[in-house]
CSV table of C-alpha atoms in Angstrom, one decimal:
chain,number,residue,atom,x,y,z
A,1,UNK,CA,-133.9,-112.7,71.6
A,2,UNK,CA,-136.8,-113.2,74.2
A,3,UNK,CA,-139.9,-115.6,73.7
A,4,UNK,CA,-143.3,-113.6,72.5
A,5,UNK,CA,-145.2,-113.4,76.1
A,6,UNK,CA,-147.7,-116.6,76.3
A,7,UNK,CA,-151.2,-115.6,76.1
A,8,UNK,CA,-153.5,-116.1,79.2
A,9,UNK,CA,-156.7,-117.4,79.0
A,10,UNK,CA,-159.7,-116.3,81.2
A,11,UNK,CA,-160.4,-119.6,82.3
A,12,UNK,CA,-157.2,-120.1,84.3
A,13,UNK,CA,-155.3,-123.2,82.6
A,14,UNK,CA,-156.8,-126.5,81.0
A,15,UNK,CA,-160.1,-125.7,82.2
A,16,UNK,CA,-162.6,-125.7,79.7
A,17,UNK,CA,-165.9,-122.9,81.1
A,18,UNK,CA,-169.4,-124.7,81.4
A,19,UNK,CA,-171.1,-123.0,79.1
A,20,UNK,CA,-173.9,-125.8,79.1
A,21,UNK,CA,-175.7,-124.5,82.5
A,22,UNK,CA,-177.6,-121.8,82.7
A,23,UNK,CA,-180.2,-120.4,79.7
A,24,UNK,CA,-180.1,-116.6,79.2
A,25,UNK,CA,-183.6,-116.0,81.4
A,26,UNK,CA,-182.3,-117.9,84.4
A,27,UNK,CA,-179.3,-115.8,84.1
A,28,UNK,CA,-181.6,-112.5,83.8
A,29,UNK,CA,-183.8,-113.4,87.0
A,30,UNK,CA,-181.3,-115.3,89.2
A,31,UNK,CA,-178.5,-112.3,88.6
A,32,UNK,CA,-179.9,-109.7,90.6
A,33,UNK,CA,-181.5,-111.9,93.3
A,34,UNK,CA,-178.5,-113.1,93.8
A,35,UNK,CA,-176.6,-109.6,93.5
A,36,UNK,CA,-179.4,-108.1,96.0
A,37,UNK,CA,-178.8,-111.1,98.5
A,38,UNK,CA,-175.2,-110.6,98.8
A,39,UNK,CA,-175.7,-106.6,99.4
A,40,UNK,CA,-178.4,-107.7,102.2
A,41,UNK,CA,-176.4,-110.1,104.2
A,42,UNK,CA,-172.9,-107.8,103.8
A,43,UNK,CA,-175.3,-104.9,105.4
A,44,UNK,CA,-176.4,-107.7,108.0
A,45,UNK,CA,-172.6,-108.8,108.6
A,46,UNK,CA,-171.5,-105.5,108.6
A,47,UNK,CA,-173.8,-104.4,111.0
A,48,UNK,CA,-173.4,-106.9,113.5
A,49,UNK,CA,-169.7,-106.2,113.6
A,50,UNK,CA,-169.9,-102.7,113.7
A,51,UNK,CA,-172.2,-103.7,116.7
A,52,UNK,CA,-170.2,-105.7,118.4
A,53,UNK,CA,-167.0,-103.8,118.4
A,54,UNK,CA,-168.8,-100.7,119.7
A,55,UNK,CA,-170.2,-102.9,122.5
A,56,UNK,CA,-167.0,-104.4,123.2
A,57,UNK,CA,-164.8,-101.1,123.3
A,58,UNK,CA,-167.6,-98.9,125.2
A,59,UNK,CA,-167.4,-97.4,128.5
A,60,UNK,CA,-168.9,-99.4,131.6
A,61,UNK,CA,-171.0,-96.5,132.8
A,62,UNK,CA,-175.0,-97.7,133.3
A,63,UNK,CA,-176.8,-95.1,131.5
A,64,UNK,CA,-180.5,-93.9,133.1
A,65,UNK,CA,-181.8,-94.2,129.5
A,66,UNK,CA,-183.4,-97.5,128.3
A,67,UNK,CA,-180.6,-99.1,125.7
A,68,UNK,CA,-183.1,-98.4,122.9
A,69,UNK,CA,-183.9,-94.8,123.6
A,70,UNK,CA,-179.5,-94.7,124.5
A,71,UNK,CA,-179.1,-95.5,121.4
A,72,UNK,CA,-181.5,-92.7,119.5
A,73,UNK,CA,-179.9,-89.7,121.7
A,74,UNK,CA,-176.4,-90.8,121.8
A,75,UNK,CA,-175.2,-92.1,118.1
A,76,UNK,CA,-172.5,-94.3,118.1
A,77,UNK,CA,-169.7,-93.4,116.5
A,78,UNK,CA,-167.7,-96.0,114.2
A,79,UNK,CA,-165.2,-97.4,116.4
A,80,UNK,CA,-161.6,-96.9,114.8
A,81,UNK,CA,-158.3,-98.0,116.4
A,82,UNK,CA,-155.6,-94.9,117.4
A,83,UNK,CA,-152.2,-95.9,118.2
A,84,UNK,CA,-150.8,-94.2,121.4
A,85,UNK,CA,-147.6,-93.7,122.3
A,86,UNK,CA,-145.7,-94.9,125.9
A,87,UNK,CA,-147.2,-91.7,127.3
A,88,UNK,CA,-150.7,-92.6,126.7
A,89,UNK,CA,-151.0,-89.8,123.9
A,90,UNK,CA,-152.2,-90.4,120.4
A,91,UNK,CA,-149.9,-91.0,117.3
A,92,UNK,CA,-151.3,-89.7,114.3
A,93,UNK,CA,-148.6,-90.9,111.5
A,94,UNK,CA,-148.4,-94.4,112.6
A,95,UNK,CA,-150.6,-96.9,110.4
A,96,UNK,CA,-153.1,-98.6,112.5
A,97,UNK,CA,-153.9,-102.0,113.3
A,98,UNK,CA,-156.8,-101.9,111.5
A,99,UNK,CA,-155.3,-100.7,108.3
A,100,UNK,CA,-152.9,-104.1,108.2
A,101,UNK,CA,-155.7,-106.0,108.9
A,102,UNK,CA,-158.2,-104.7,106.4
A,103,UNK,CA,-158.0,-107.3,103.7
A,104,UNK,CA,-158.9,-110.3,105.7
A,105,UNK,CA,-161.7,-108.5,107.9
A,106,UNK,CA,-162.9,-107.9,104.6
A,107,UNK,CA,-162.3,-112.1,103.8
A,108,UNK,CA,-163.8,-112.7,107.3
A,109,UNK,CA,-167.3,-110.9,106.1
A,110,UNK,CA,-168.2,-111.6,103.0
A,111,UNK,CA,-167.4,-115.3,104.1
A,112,UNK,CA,-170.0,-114.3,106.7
A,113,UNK,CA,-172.2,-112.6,103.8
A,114,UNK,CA,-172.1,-115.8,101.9
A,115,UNK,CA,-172.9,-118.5,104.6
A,116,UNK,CA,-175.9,-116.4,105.5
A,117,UNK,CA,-177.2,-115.4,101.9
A,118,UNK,CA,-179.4,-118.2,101.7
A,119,UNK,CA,-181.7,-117.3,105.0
A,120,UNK,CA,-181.6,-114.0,103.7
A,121,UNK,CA,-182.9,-115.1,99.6
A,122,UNK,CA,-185.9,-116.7,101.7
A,123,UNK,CA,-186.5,-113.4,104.0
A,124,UNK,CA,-186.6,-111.3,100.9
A,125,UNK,CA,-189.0,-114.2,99.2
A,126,UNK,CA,-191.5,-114.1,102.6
A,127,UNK,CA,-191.2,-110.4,102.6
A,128,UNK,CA,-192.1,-110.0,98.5
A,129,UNK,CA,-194.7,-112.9,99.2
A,130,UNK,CA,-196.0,-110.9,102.0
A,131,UNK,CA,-195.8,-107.0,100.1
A,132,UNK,CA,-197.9,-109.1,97.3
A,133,UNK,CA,-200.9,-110.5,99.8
A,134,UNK,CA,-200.7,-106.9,101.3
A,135,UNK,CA,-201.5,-105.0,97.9
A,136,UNK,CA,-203.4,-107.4,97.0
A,137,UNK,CA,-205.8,-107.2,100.2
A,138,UNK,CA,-205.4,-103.5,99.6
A,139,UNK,CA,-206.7,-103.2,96.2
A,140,UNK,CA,-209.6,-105.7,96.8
A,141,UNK,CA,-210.5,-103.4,100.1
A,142,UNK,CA,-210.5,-100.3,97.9
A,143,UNK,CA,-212.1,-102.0,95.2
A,144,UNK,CA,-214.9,-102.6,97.4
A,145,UNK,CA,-215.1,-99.4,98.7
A,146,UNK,CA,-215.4,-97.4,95.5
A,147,UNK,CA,-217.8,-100.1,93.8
A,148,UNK,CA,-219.9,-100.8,96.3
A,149,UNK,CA,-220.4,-97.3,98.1
């Protein structure tokens, strides 16, 4: 005869959860703040990788084109790793570096994302503070406009 299976808690062991913290509105604002932030920075993180390996596996030629207008005619493509065989040639049913590495690049940046989620909660508060002043000036300026014609 076996033993009846133990039954897991979702607290992980002894550990009794905090339900003492947070009230239900703090929960409600604070939840997708902190939901958009993360989204933000893994954009950000993302797109200074993607960035950086494009830079660091392109080819050396100097272009004519300003690097800003480079960029607009000539879209980078996503750089991917292809495994070549001793003949130089492409293999196309080997797995990839990149494919055994996927779970800690993916570690790596949302480490990134959260180290940098605070600087980017107080760009989005600057930019809403700043959306606010601007439709606020905008309504006064109509306002004025339409009352006092």
């Amino acid at each position: 005869m076996s033993n009846p299976p133990v039954p897991v808690s979702g607290n992980r062991g002894d550990a009794k959860p905090d339900i003492s913290g947070q009230s239900a509105l703090y929960k409600v604002v604070m939840t997708p703040i902190i939901f958009v932030s993360f989204i933000v920075s893994l954009a950000i993180v993302d797109l200074k990788y993607s960035m950086h390996r494009s830079h660091y596996h392109a080819e050396r030629r100097p272009s004519r084109l300003p690097p800003w207008l480079h960029r607009i005619v000539y879209k980078f493509r996503p750089y991917h790793y292809t495994a070549v065989d001793e003949n130089g040639k492409p293999v196309e049913d080997m797995d990839g570096y990149y494919h055994s590495k996927q779970r800690k690049l993916m570690a790596m940046e949302a480490d990134d994302a959260f180290q940098m989620r605070r600087t980017v909660v107080a760009s989005l508060v600057l930019a809403g503070m700043a959306a606010v002043w601007g439709a606020w000036w905008t309504l006064r300026w109509v306002l004025v406009k339409v009352y006092w014609v």
